[in-house]
Short mmCIF file of N, CA and C and ligand atoms in Angstrom, two decimals:
data_model
loop_
_atom_site.label_atom_id
_atom_site.label_comp_id
_atom_site.label_asym_id
_atom_site.label_seq_id
_atom_site.Cartn_x
_atom_site.Cartn_y
_atom_site.Cartn_z
N MET A 4 139.26 85.72 75.04
CA MET A 4 139.96 85.34 73.86
C MET A 4 140.86 86.41 73.32
N ASN A 5 141.55 86.09 72.37
CA ASN A 5 142.53 87.19 71.72
C ASN A 5 142.53 86.86 70.27
N PRO A 6 142.60 87.82 69.50
CA PRO A 6 142.29 89.25 69.72
C PRO A 6 140.68 89.37 70.07
N ALA A 7 140.27 90.42 70.77
CA ALA A 7 139.09 90.57 71.23
C ALA A 7 138.65 91.98 71.11
N PRO A 8 137.40 92.32 70.71
CA PRO A 8 136.90 93.78 70.75
C PRO A 8 136.56 94.48 72.15
N ASN A 9 136.20 93.61 73.05
CA ASN A 9 135.91 94.15 74.22
C ASN A 9 136.63 93.67 75.51
N LEU A 10 136.59 94.51 76.56
CA LEU A 10 137.11 93.97 77.76
C LEU A 10 136.04 93.69 78.66
N ILE A 11 136.12 92.36 79.44
CA ILE A 11 134.85 92.15 80.20
C ILE A 11 135.58 91.84 81.67
N LEU A 12 134.85 92.28 82.62
CA LEU A 12 135.24 91.90 84.14
C LEU A 12 134.25 91.18 84.77
N VAL A 13 134.83 90.06 85.23
CA VAL A 13 133.77 89.19 85.99
C VAL A 13 134.49 89.02 87.42
N GLY A 14 133.50 88.41 88.39
CA GLY A 14 134.04 88.03 89.79
C GLY A 14 132.96 88.52 90.62
N PRO A 15 133.03 88.19 92.00
CA PRO A 15 132.08 88.14 92.88
C PRO A 15 131.86 89.66 93.21
N MET A 16 130.57 89.78 93.97
CA MET A 16 130.25 91.01 94.55
C MET A 16 131.49 91.72 95.43
N GLY A 17 131.75 92.90 95.34
CA GLY A 17 132.70 93.34 96.14
C GLY A 17 134.18 93.28 95.54
N ALA A 18 134.32 92.71 94.41
CA ALA A 18 135.56 92.47 93.89
C ALA A 18 136.09 93.92 93.35
N GLY A 19 135.48 94.87 93.08
CA GLY A 19 135.67 96.21 92.47
C GLY A 19 135.43 96.24 91.12
N LYS A 20 134.62 95.52 90.48
CA LYS A 20 134.50 95.45 89.01
C LYS A 20 133.92 96.85 88.57
N THR A 21 133.08 97.52 89.30
CA THR A 21 132.66 98.89 88.72
C THR A 21 133.76 99.90 88.91
N SER A 22 134.35 99.98 90.03
CA SER A 22 135.30 101.07 90.25
C SER A 22 136.64 100.76 89.66
N ILE A 23 137.20 99.62 89.36
CA ILE A 23 138.11 99.40 88.54
C ILE A 23 137.87 99.42 87.15
N GLY A 24 136.75 98.95 86.80
CA GLY A 24 136.27 99.09 85.29
C GLY A 24 136.25 100.40 84.85
N ARG A 25 135.80 101.52 85.67
CA ARG A 25 135.55 102.82 85.13
C ARG A 25 136.88 103.21 84.93
N ARG A 26 137.87 103.11 85.80
CA ARG A 26 139.26 103.51 85.72
C ARG A 26 139.95 102.96 84.41
N LEU A 27 139.74 101.58 84.36
CA LEU A 27 140.51 100.92 83.16
C LEU A 27 139.86 101.44 81.89
N ALA A 28 138.57 101.72 81.82
CA ALA A 28 137.95 102.09 80.56
C ALA A 28 138.68 103.32 80.09
N GLU A 29 138.72 104.29 80.99
CA GLU A 29 139.34 105.51 80.79
C GLU A 29 140.97 105.39 80.14
N ARG A 30 141.70 104.29 80.73
CA ARG A 30 143.02 104.31 80.47
C ARG A 30 143.10 103.73 79.06
N PHE A 31 142.10 102.86 78.59
CA PHE A 31 142.13 102.07 77.38
C PHE A 31 141.22 102.75 76.38
N GLY A 32 140.60 103.94 76.71
CA GLY A 32 139.77 104.63 75.49
C GLY A 32 138.46 103.74 75.38
N LEU A 33 137.98 102.96 76.46
CA LEU A 33 136.85 101.92 76.01
C LEU A 33 135.65 102.83 76.67
N GLU A 34 134.51 102.37 76.11
CA GLU A 34 133.28 102.98 76.79
C GLU A 34 132.67 102.11 77.93
N PHE A 35 132.62 102.49 79.16
CA PHE A 35 132.28 101.66 80.21
C PHE A 35 130.79 101.36 80.37
N ALA A 36 130.47 100.09 80.46
CA ALA A 36 129.10 99.73 80.76
C ALA A 36 129.09 98.92 81.72
N ASP A 37 127.99 99.10 82.58
CA ASP A 37 127.66 98.05 83.72
C ASP A 37 126.36 97.26 83.61
N VAL A 38 126.56 95.88 83.44
CA VAL A 38 125.37 95.02 83.12
C VAL A 38 124.24 95.33 84.15
N ASP A 39 124.53 95.60 85.34
CA ASP A 39 123.25 95.71 86.28
C ASP A 39 122.73 97.07 85.92
N GLN A 40 123.61 98.06 85.71
CA GLN A 40 122.92 99.44 85.51
C GLN A 40 122.00 99.31 84.18
N ALA A 41 122.61 98.38 83.19
CA ALA A 41 121.76 98.45 81.98
C ALA A 41 120.37 97.71 82.11
N VAL A 42 120.57 96.76 83.12
CA VAL A 42 119.14 96.01 83.41
C VAL A 42 118.19 97.03 84.12
N VAL A 43 118.85 97.74 85.13
CA VAL A 43 117.85 98.80 85.73
C VAL A 43 117.36 99.73 84.78
N GLU A 44 118.10 100.29 83.92
CA GLU A 44 117.67 101.26 82.90
C GLU A 44 116.66 100.70 81.95
N ARG A 45 116.82 99.28 81.52
CA ARG A 45 115.82 98.60 80.56
C ARG A 45 114.63 98.52 81.13
N CYS A 46 114.67 98.18 82.49
CA CYS A 46 113.40 97.72 83.35
C CYS A 46 112.81 98.78 83.98
N GLY A 47 113.62 99.92 84.29
CA GLY A 47 112.96 101.10 85.08
C GLY A 47 112.51 100.74 86.50
N ALA A 48 113.44 99.74 86.93
CA ALA A 48 113.26 99.18 88.36
C ALA A 48 114.69 98.86 88.88
N THR A 49 114.71 98.92 90.19
CA THR A 49 115.97 98.56 90.90
C THR A 49 116.07 97.09 90.71
N ILE A 50 117.30 96.71 91.19
CA ILE A 50 117.71 95.29 91.31
C ILE A 50 116.84 94.58 92.37
N ASN A 51 116.77 95.31 93.33
CA ASN A 51 115.98 94.66 94.62
C ASN A 51 114.48 94.47 94.20
N THR A 52 113.91 95.50 93.39
CA THR A 52 112.43 95.58 92.95
C THR A 52 112.30 94.24 92.02
N ILE A 53 113.43 94.07 91.09
CA ILE A 53 113.23 93.07 89.99
C ILE A 53 113.31 91.69 90.70
N PHE A 54 114.16 91.52 91.80
CA PHE A 54 114.18 90.29 92.40
C PHE A 54 112.86 90.12 93.34
N GLU A 55 112.38 91.19 93.72
CA GLU A 55 111.16 91.04 94.66
C GLU A 55 109.97 90.54 93.66
N HIS A 56 109.72 91.09 92.53
CA HIS A 56 108.71 90.78 91.76
C HIS A 56 108.75 89.79 90.79
N LEU A 57 110.00 89.48 90.22
CA LEU A 57 110.28 88.51 89.15
C LEU A 57 111.06 87.36 89.59
N GLY A 58 111.65 87.45 90.95
CA GLY A 58 112.64 86.47 91.30
C GLY A 58 113.79 86.47 90.63
N GLU A 59 114.75 85.74 91.12
CA GLU A 59 116.22 85.63 90.86
C GLU A 59 116.14 85.19 89.24
N ALA A 60 115.07 84.20 88.96
CA ALA A 60 115.16 83.80 87.45
C ALA A 60 114.77 84.84 86.64
N GLY A 61 113.87 85.72 86.99
CA GLY A 61 113.33 86.78 86.20
C GLY A 61 114.74 87.87 85.99
N PHE A 62 115.44 88.14 87.00
CA PHE A 62 116.66 88.82 86.96
C PHE A 62 117.62 88.29 85.98
N ARG A 63 117.79 87.06 86.07
CA ARG A 63 118.85 86.38 85.34
C ARG A 63 118.31 86.48 83.76
N GLU A 64 117.16 86.48 83.46
CA GLU A 64 116.84 86.48 81.98
C GLU A 64 117.10 87.83 81.56
N ARG A 65 116.81 88.93 82.34
CA ARG A 65 117.07 90.32 82.07
C ARG A 65 118.58 90.69 81.99
N GLU A 66 119.40 90.08 82.91
CA GLU A 66 120.69 90.23 82.74
C GLU A 66 121.34 89.64 81.49
N LYS A 67 120.81 88.32 81.06
CA LYS A 67 121.28 87.78 79.82
C LYS A 67 120.98 88.68 78.66
N ALA A 68 119.74 89.20 78.50
CA ALA A 68 119.47 90.12 77.50
C ALA A 68 120.38 91.27 77.51
N ALA A 69 120.52 92.02 78.65
CA ALA A 69 121.37 93.08 78.72
C ALA A 69 122.83 92.93 78.06
N LEU A 70 123.34 91.71 78.71
CA LEU A 70 124.79 91.51 78.31
C LEU A 70 124.80 91.02 76.88
N THR A 71 123.90 90.41 76.28
CA THR A 71 123.89 90.13 74.84
C THR A 71 124.02 91.33 74.12
N GLN A 72 123.18 92.08 74.47
CA GLN A 72 122.95 93.49 73.69
C GLN A 72 124.35 94.30 73.81
N LEU A 73 125.00 94.37 75.04
CA LEU A 73 126.14 95.15 74.99
C LEU A 73 127.42 94.47 74.36
N LEU A 74 127.33 93.15 74.46
CA LEU A 74 128.58 92.36 73.63
C LEU A 74 128.36 92.24 72.23
N ALA A 75 127.34 92.74 71.70
CA ALA A 75 127.18 92.82 70.17
C ALA A 75 127.93 94.04 69.85
N GLN A 76 128.32 94.76 70.57
CA GLN A 76 129.26 95.92 70.30
C GLN A 76 130.59 95.86 70.43
N LYS A 77 131.46 96.80 70.18
CA LYS A 77 132.83 96.62 70.31
C LYS A 77 133.44 97.95 70.93
N GLY A 78 134.48 97.87 71.50
CA GLY A 78 135.17 99.09 72.18
C GLY A 78 134.42 99.34 73.45
N LYS A 79 133.90 98.22 74.24
CA LYS A 79 133.30 98.37 75.50
C LYS A 79 134.09 97.78 76.56
N LEU A 80 134.04 98.29 77.75
CA LEU A 80 134.59 97.70 79.02
C LEU A 80 133.15 97.25 79.63
N VAL A 81 133.08 95.90 79.71
CA VAL A 81 131.70 95.41 80.32
C VAL A 81 131.94 94.92 81.69
N SER A 82 131.26 95.63 82.58
CA SER A 82 131.43 95.13 84.15
C SER A 82 130.08 94.38 84.40
N THR A 83 130.33 92.87 84.58
CA THR A 83 129.22 92.00 84.77
C THR A 83 128.82 91.77 86.37
N GLY A 84 127.63 91.34 86.58
CA GLY A 84 127.29 91.21 87.75
C GLY A 84 127.79 89.85 88.21
N GLY A 85 128.01 89.51 89.58
CA GLY A 85 128.62 88.39 89.92
C GLY A 85 128.10 87.06 89.56
N GLY A 86 126.82 86.96 89.28
CA GLY A 86 126.13 85.69 89.00
C GLY A 86 125.94 85.55 87.46
N ALA A 87 126.52 86.54 86.53
CA ALA A 87 126.35 86.36 85.16
C ALA A 87 127.01 85.06 84.63
N VAL A 88 128.11 84.52 85.36
CA VAL A 88 128.70 83.45 84.74
C VAL A 88 128.05 82.13 84.98
N LEU A 89 126.93 82.28 85.75
CA LEU A 89 126.09 81.04 86.08
C LEU A 89 125.47 80.37 84.67
N ASP A 90 125.09 81.20 83.80
CA ASP A 90 124.58 80.86 82.51
C ASP A 90 125.55 80.49 81.56
N CYS A 91 125.42 79.17 81.05
CA CYS A 91 126.37 78.69 79.97
C CYS A 91 126.41 79.54 78.74
N ASP A 92 125.29 79.92 78.28
CA ASP A 92 125.45 80.89 76.92
C ASP A 92 126.16 82.28 77.40
N ASN A 93 125.96 82.78 78.48
CA ASN A 93 126.56 84.00 78.88
C ASN A 93 128.29 83.67 78.89
N ARG A 94 128.64 82.52 79.26
CA ARG A 94 129.98 82.28 79.43
C ARG A 94 130.58 82.10 78.12
N LEU A 95 130.00 81.51 77.20
CA LEU A 95 130.46 81.29 75.78
C LEU A 95 130.45 82.68 75.09
N LEU A 96 129.39 83.47 75.34
CA LEU A 96 129.39 84.75 74.59
C LEU A 96 130.55 85.62 75.16
N MET A 97 130.81 85.66 76.31
CA MET A 97 131.94 86.31 77.04
C MET A 97 133.22 85.94 76.45
N GLN A 98 133.46 84.55 76.24
CA GLN A 98 134.79 83.96 75.82
C GLN A 98 134.90 84.43 74.27
N ARG A 99 133.72 84.48 73.46
CA ARG A 99 133.87 84.95 72.25
C ARG A 99 134.06 86.45 71.89
N ARG A 100 133.45 86.90 72.89
CA ARG A 100 133.34 88.67 72.55
C ARG A 100 134.24 89.54 73.30
N GLY A 101 135.04 88.94 74.21
CA GLY A 101 135.93 89.69 75.01
C GLY A 101 137.18 89.04 75.54
N PHE A 102 137.95 89.85 75.93
CA PHE A 102 139.10 89.35 76.76
C PHE A 102 138.57 89.57 78.33
N VAL A 103 138.66 88.47 79.01
CA VAL A 103 137.90 88.32 80.00
C VAL A 103 138.82 88.38 81.25
N VAL A 104 138.57 89.36 82.28
CA VAL A 104 139.40 89.63 83.52
C VAL A 104 138.64 89.05 84.66
N TYR A 105 139.19 88.16 85.43
CA TYR A 105 138.46 87.58 86.63
C TYR A 105 139.05 88.44 87.95
N LEU A 106 138.44 89.41 88.41
CA LEU A 106 138.71 89.98 89.67
C LEU A 106 138.53 89.24 90.74
N ARG A 107 139.41 88.61 91.50
CA ARG A 107 139.11 87.60 92.61
C ARG A 107 139.19 88.54 93.93
N VAL A 108 138.42 88.01 94.93
CA VAL A 108 138.53 88.82 96.31
C VAL A 108 138.05 87.77 97.16
N GLY A 109 138.63 87.61 98.37
CA GLY A 109 138.42 86.57 99.50
C GLY A 109 137.23 87.17 100.28
N VAL A 110 136.55 86.19 101.02
CA VAL A 110 135.50 86.35 101.80
C VAL A 110 135.57 87.62 102.80
N GLU A 111 136.73 87.39 103.35
CA GLU A 111 137.06 88.42 104.40
C GLU A 111 137.01 89.96 103.74
N ALA A 112 137.70 90.16 102.87
CA ALA A 112 137.48 91.48 102.20
C ALA A 112 136.18 91.78 101.65
N GLN A 113 135.55 90.81 101.07
CA GLN A 113 134.15 91.14 100.67
C GLN A 113 133.31 91.70 101.83
N LEU A 114 133.43 90.87 102.84
CA LEU A 114 132.54 91.34 104.13
C LEU A 114 132.93 92.74 104.63
N LYS A 115 134.20 93.10 104.37
CA LYS A 115 134.62 94.50 104.79
C LYS A 115 133.94 95.61 103.80
N ARG A 116 134.16 95.20 102.53
CA ARG A 116 133.64 96.13 101.50
C ARG A 116 132.11 96.23 101.26
N LEU A 117 131.51 95.03 101.51
CA LEU A 117 130.01 95.15 101.45
C LEU A 117 129.33 95.26 102.83
N GLY A 118 130.09 95.66 103.78
CA GLY A 118 129.42 95.79 105.22
C GLY A 118 128.10 96.46 105.37
N ARG A 119 127.86 97.61 104.62
CA ARG A 119 126.69 98.32 104.99
C ARG A 119 125.83 98.16 103.52
N ASP A 120 126.18 97.24 102.64
CA ASP A 120 125.15 97.12 101.49
C ASP A 120 123.87 96.81 101.80
N ARG A 121 122.92 97.40 100.98
CA ARG A 121 121.59 97.26 101.13
C ARG A 121 120.93 97.31 99.72
N VAL A 122 121.78 97.23 98.83
CA VAL A 122 121.20 97.10 97.31
C VAL A 122 121.33 95.74 96.51
N ARG A 123 121.97 94.95 97.18
CA ARG A 123 122.20 93.36 96.72
C ARG A 123 121.30 92.41 97.40
N PRO A 124 120.19 92.00 96.72
CA PRO A 124 119.25 91.12 97.32
C PRO A 124 119.98 89.94 97.72
N LEU A 125 120.88 89.41 97.27
CA LEU A 125 121.34 88.09 97.72
C LEU A 125 122.14 88.27 99.01
N LEU A 126 122.32 89.45 99.55
CA LEU A 126 123.15 89.65 100.81
C LEU A 126 122.06 90.26 101.99
N GLN A 127 120.92 90.36 101.46
CA GLN A 127 119.77 90.72 102.55
C GLN A 127 119.09 89.62 103.33
N ARG A 128 120.08 88.57 103.48
CA ARG A 128 119.41 87.46 104.02
C ARG A 128 120.47 86.70 105.00
N GLY A 129 119.94 86.07 106.06
CA GLY A 129 120.84 85.10 106.96
C GLY A 129 122.19 85.51 107.17
N ASP A 130 123.23 84.67 107.27
CA ASP A 130 124.39 84.69 107.62
C ASP A 130 125.27 85.22 106.17
N ARG A 131 125.74 86.42 106.26
CA ARG A 131 126.37 86.96 105.10
C ARG A 131 127.56 86.16 104.68
N GLU A 132 128.33 85.78 105.73
CA GLU A 132 129.49 85.32 105.50
C GLU A 132 129.43 83.66 104.86
N GLN A 133 128.32 83.02 105.44
CA GLN A 133 128.02 81.90 104.69
C GLN A 133 127.41 81.91 103.37
N VAL A 134 126.56 82.92 103.24
CA VAL A 134 126.11 83.14 101.96
C VAL A 134 127.37 83.53 100.88
N LEU A 135 128.22 84.28 101.30
CA LEU A 135 129.50 84.44 100.37
C LEU A 135 130.23 83.35 100.20
N ARG A 136 130.50 82.58 101.20
CA ARG A 136 131.42 81.32 101.08
C ARG A 136 130.47 80.38 100.13
N ASP A 137 129.18 80.21 100.23
CA ASP A 137 128.34 79.38 99.44
C ASP A 137 128.45 79.75 97.81
N LEU A 138 128.39 81.03 97.66
CA LEU A 138 128.47 81.61 96.31
C LEU A 138 129.70 81.35 95.68
N THR A 139 130.79 81.58 96.40
CA THR A 139 132.25 81.33 95.97
C THR A 139 132.36 80.12 95.55
N ALA A 140 132.00 78.98 96.51
CA ALA A 140 132.03 77.63 96.18
C ALA A 140 131.37 77.21 94.62
N VAL A 141 130.28 77.62 94.40
CA VAL A 141 129.72 77.34 93.14
C VAL A 141 130.25 78.10 91.96
N ARG A 142 130.57 79.38 92.24
CA ARG A 142 130.92 80.17 91.09
C ARG A 142 132.33 80.29 90.62
N GLU A 143 133.32 80.04 91.71
CA GLU A 143 134.69 80.27 91.40
C GLU A 143 135.20 79.45 90.23
N PRO A 144 134.82 78.06 89.87
CA PRO A 144 135.07 77.29 88.71
C PRO A 144 134.65 77.96 87.45
N PHE A 145 133.36 78.79 87.46
CA PHE A 145 132.92 79.44 86.24
C PHE A 145 133.75 80.52 85.96
N TYR A 146 134.33 81.41 87.12
CA TYR A 146 135.01 82.62 86.76
C TYR A 146 136.44 82.05 86.37
N MET A 147 137.00 80.86 86.74
CA MET A 147 138.19 80.49 86.13
C MET A 147 138.03 79.86 84.70
N GLU A 148 136.88 79.46 84.36
CA GLU A 148 136.49 78.90 83.15
C GLU A 148 136.74 79.84 82.16
N VAL A 149 136.02 81.07 82.35
CA VAL A 149 135.97 82.06 81.30
C VAL A 149 137.20 83.05 81.31
N ALA A 150 137.96 82.93 82.40
CA ALA A 150 138.96 84.10 82.39
C ALA A 150 140.28 83.96 81.56
N ASP A 151 140.72 84.90 80.83
CA ASP A 151 141.98 85.06 80.16
C ASP A 151 143.00 85.56 81.23
N LEU A 152 142.68 86.16 82.14
CA LEU A 152 143.45 86.87 83.09
C LEU A 152 142.89 86.81 84.41
N MET A 153 143.67 86.59 85.61
CA MET A 153 142.98 86.83 86.84
C MET A 153 143.86 87.84 87.80
N LEU A 154 143.22 88.62 88.68
CA LEU A 154 143.90 89.59 89.43
C LEU A 154 143.34 89.36 90.90
N ASP A 155 144.10 89.10 91.85
CA ASP A 155 143.73 88.96 93.23
C ASP A 155 143.57 90.40 93.78
N THR A 156 142.41 90.99 94.11
CA THR A 156 142.29 92.36 94.56
C THR A 156 142.34 92.48 95.95
N ASP A 157 142.54 91.46 96.81
CA ASP A 157 142.60 91.47 98.33
C ASP A 157 143.90 92.45 98.58
N GLY A 158 143.48 93.39 99.43
CA GLY A 158 144.45 94.23 99.90
C GLY A 158 145.01 95.40 98.82
N LEU A 159 144.37 95.41 97.75
CA LEU A 159 144.58 96.43 96.61
C LEU A 159 143.63 97.48 96.65
N SER A 160 143.94 98.83 96.52
CA SER A 160 142.87 99.98 96.20
C SER A 160 142.50 99.79 94.74
N PRO A 161 141.45 100.52 94.50
CA PRO A 161 141.02 100.36 93.02
C PRO A 161 142.08 101.05 92.10
N GLY A 162 142.69 102.11 92.61
CA GLY A 162 143.74 102.75 91.72
C GLY A 162 144.92 101.60 91.59
N GLY A 163 145.45 101.06 92.79
CA GLY A 163 146.47 100.06 92.57
C GLY A 163 146.14 99.05 91.69
N ALA A 164 145.06 98.50 91.81
CA ALA A 164 144.63 97.24 90.87
C ALA A 164 144.59 97.73 89.55
N THR A 165 144.06 98.74 89.28
CA THR A 165 143.95 99.43 87.85
C THR A 165 145.40 99.59 87.32
N SER A 166 146.39 100.07 87.90
CA SER A 166 147.61 100.16 87.58
C SER A 166 148.16 98.78 87.13
N THR A 167 148.03 97.69 88.04
CA THR A 167 148.64 96.39 87.85
C THR A 167 148.00 95.99 86.49
N LEU A 168 146.56 96.01 86.49
CA LEU A 168 145.93 95.45 85.32
C LEU A 168 146.18 96.07 84.08
N ALA A 169 146.47 97.38 84.14
CA ALA A 169 146.71 98.18 82.87
C ALA A 169 148.08 97.64 82.27
N GLN A 170 148.95 97.37 83.14
CA GLN A 170 150.36 96.96 82.70
C GLN A 170 150.05 95.39 82.10
N LEU A 171 149.43 94.50 82.91
CA LEU A 171 149.16 93.07 82.33
C LEU A 171 148.38 93.21 81.10
N LEU A 172 147.50 93.95 81.00
CA LEU A 172 146.57 94.02 79.79
C LEU A 172 147.37 94.51 78.67
N ALA A 173 148.08 95.60 78.85
CA ALA A 173 149.02 95.94 77.63
C ALA A 173 149.83 95.00 77.14
N ALA A 174 150.26 94.05 77.89
CA ALA A 174 151.10 93.00 77.51
C ALA A 174 150.37 91.76 76.85
N GLN A 175 149.00 91.72 77.34
CA GLN A 175 148.46 90.28 77.02
C GLN A 175 147.16 90.65 76.09
N TRP A 176 146.38 91.70 76.02
CA TRP A 176 145.19 91.77 75.34
C TRP A 176 145.47 92.45 74.10
N GLN A 177 145.20 91.59 72.99
CA GLN A 177 145.33 92.15 71.52
C GLN A 177 144.02 92.77 71.22
N ARG A 178 143.75 93.96 71.08
CA ARG A 178 142.57 94.50 70.71
C ARG A 178 142.26 94.39 69.31
N SER A 179 140.97 93.89 69.12
CA SER A 179 140.52 93.76 67.67
C SER A 179 139.50 94.90 67.64
N GLU A 180 139.57 95.39 66.34
CA GLU A 180 138.60 96.50 66.15
C GLU A 180 137.48 95.95 65.27
N ARG A 181 137.59 94.67 64.85
CA ARG A 181 136.44 94.10 64.02
C ARG A 181 135.31 93.92 64.78
N ALA A 182 134.07 94.32 64.11
CA ALA A 182 132.75 94.23 64.79
C ALA A 182 132.36 92.73 65.17
N ALA A 183 132.87 92.02 64.21
CA ALA A 183 132.33 90.54 64.42
C ALA A 183 133.31 89.58 65.09
C1 S3P B 217 124.57 89.42 92.02
C2 S3P B 217 125.53 90.41 91.91
C3 S3P B 217 125.19 91.84 91.74
C4 S3P B 217 123.91 92.01 91.08
C5 S3P B 217 122.79 91.11 91.73
C6 S3P B 217 123.10 89.66 91.79
C7 S3P B 217 125.04 88.04 92.12
O1 S3P B 217 126.18 92.48 90.77
O2 S3P B 217 124.02 91.46 89.75
O3 S3P B 217 122.71 91.74 92.95
O4 S3P B 217 124.30 87.03 91.91
O5 S3P B 217 126.21 87.94 92.66
P1 S3P B 217 127.62 92.79 91.47
O6 S3P B 217 128.47 91.54 91.34
O7 S3P B 217 128.02 93.96 90.66
O8 S3P B 217 127.47 93.34 92.87
#
């Protein structure tokens, strides 16, 4: 939404939300926050451990609580996990509390970027390519639904994507300093 007090990045695993988010936060003088990191800190356990003991549903509850707490603030750049858009309340909250950027990435680029990943529970099973295709089919409409702006990161370095986004955001995002 515009004007908005926060910037929010959504998109699938491997889209570059964290690496681009950190750089963008610096450019715009925002405080960077990563929802996964907030969940890990709040729970004192890794994402893998949370999935193992509480299942995906348990993780989603904690992800929602962390997102809600972060978006009650202003002046943040919030990088969300790839599945945060699955929850309807999360989507409404993001649209209300931030200017939302969808970082898109194709499955081929995801496979390259996530090749050696061992920390994402959804990737530690079966046919990775099929898992990623299935996730995209379900989630892409939600990313599109919440997004104020979309950038395709295929073939872009984090630095290149950041420069492009910084220009687009300077023209499109009206920063609001209001808390509510
Ligand atoms: C998930 C993405 C991960 C993390 C968790 C689940 C998903 O975050 O939240 O492993 O459902 O796509 P990133 O998108 O930052 O990798």
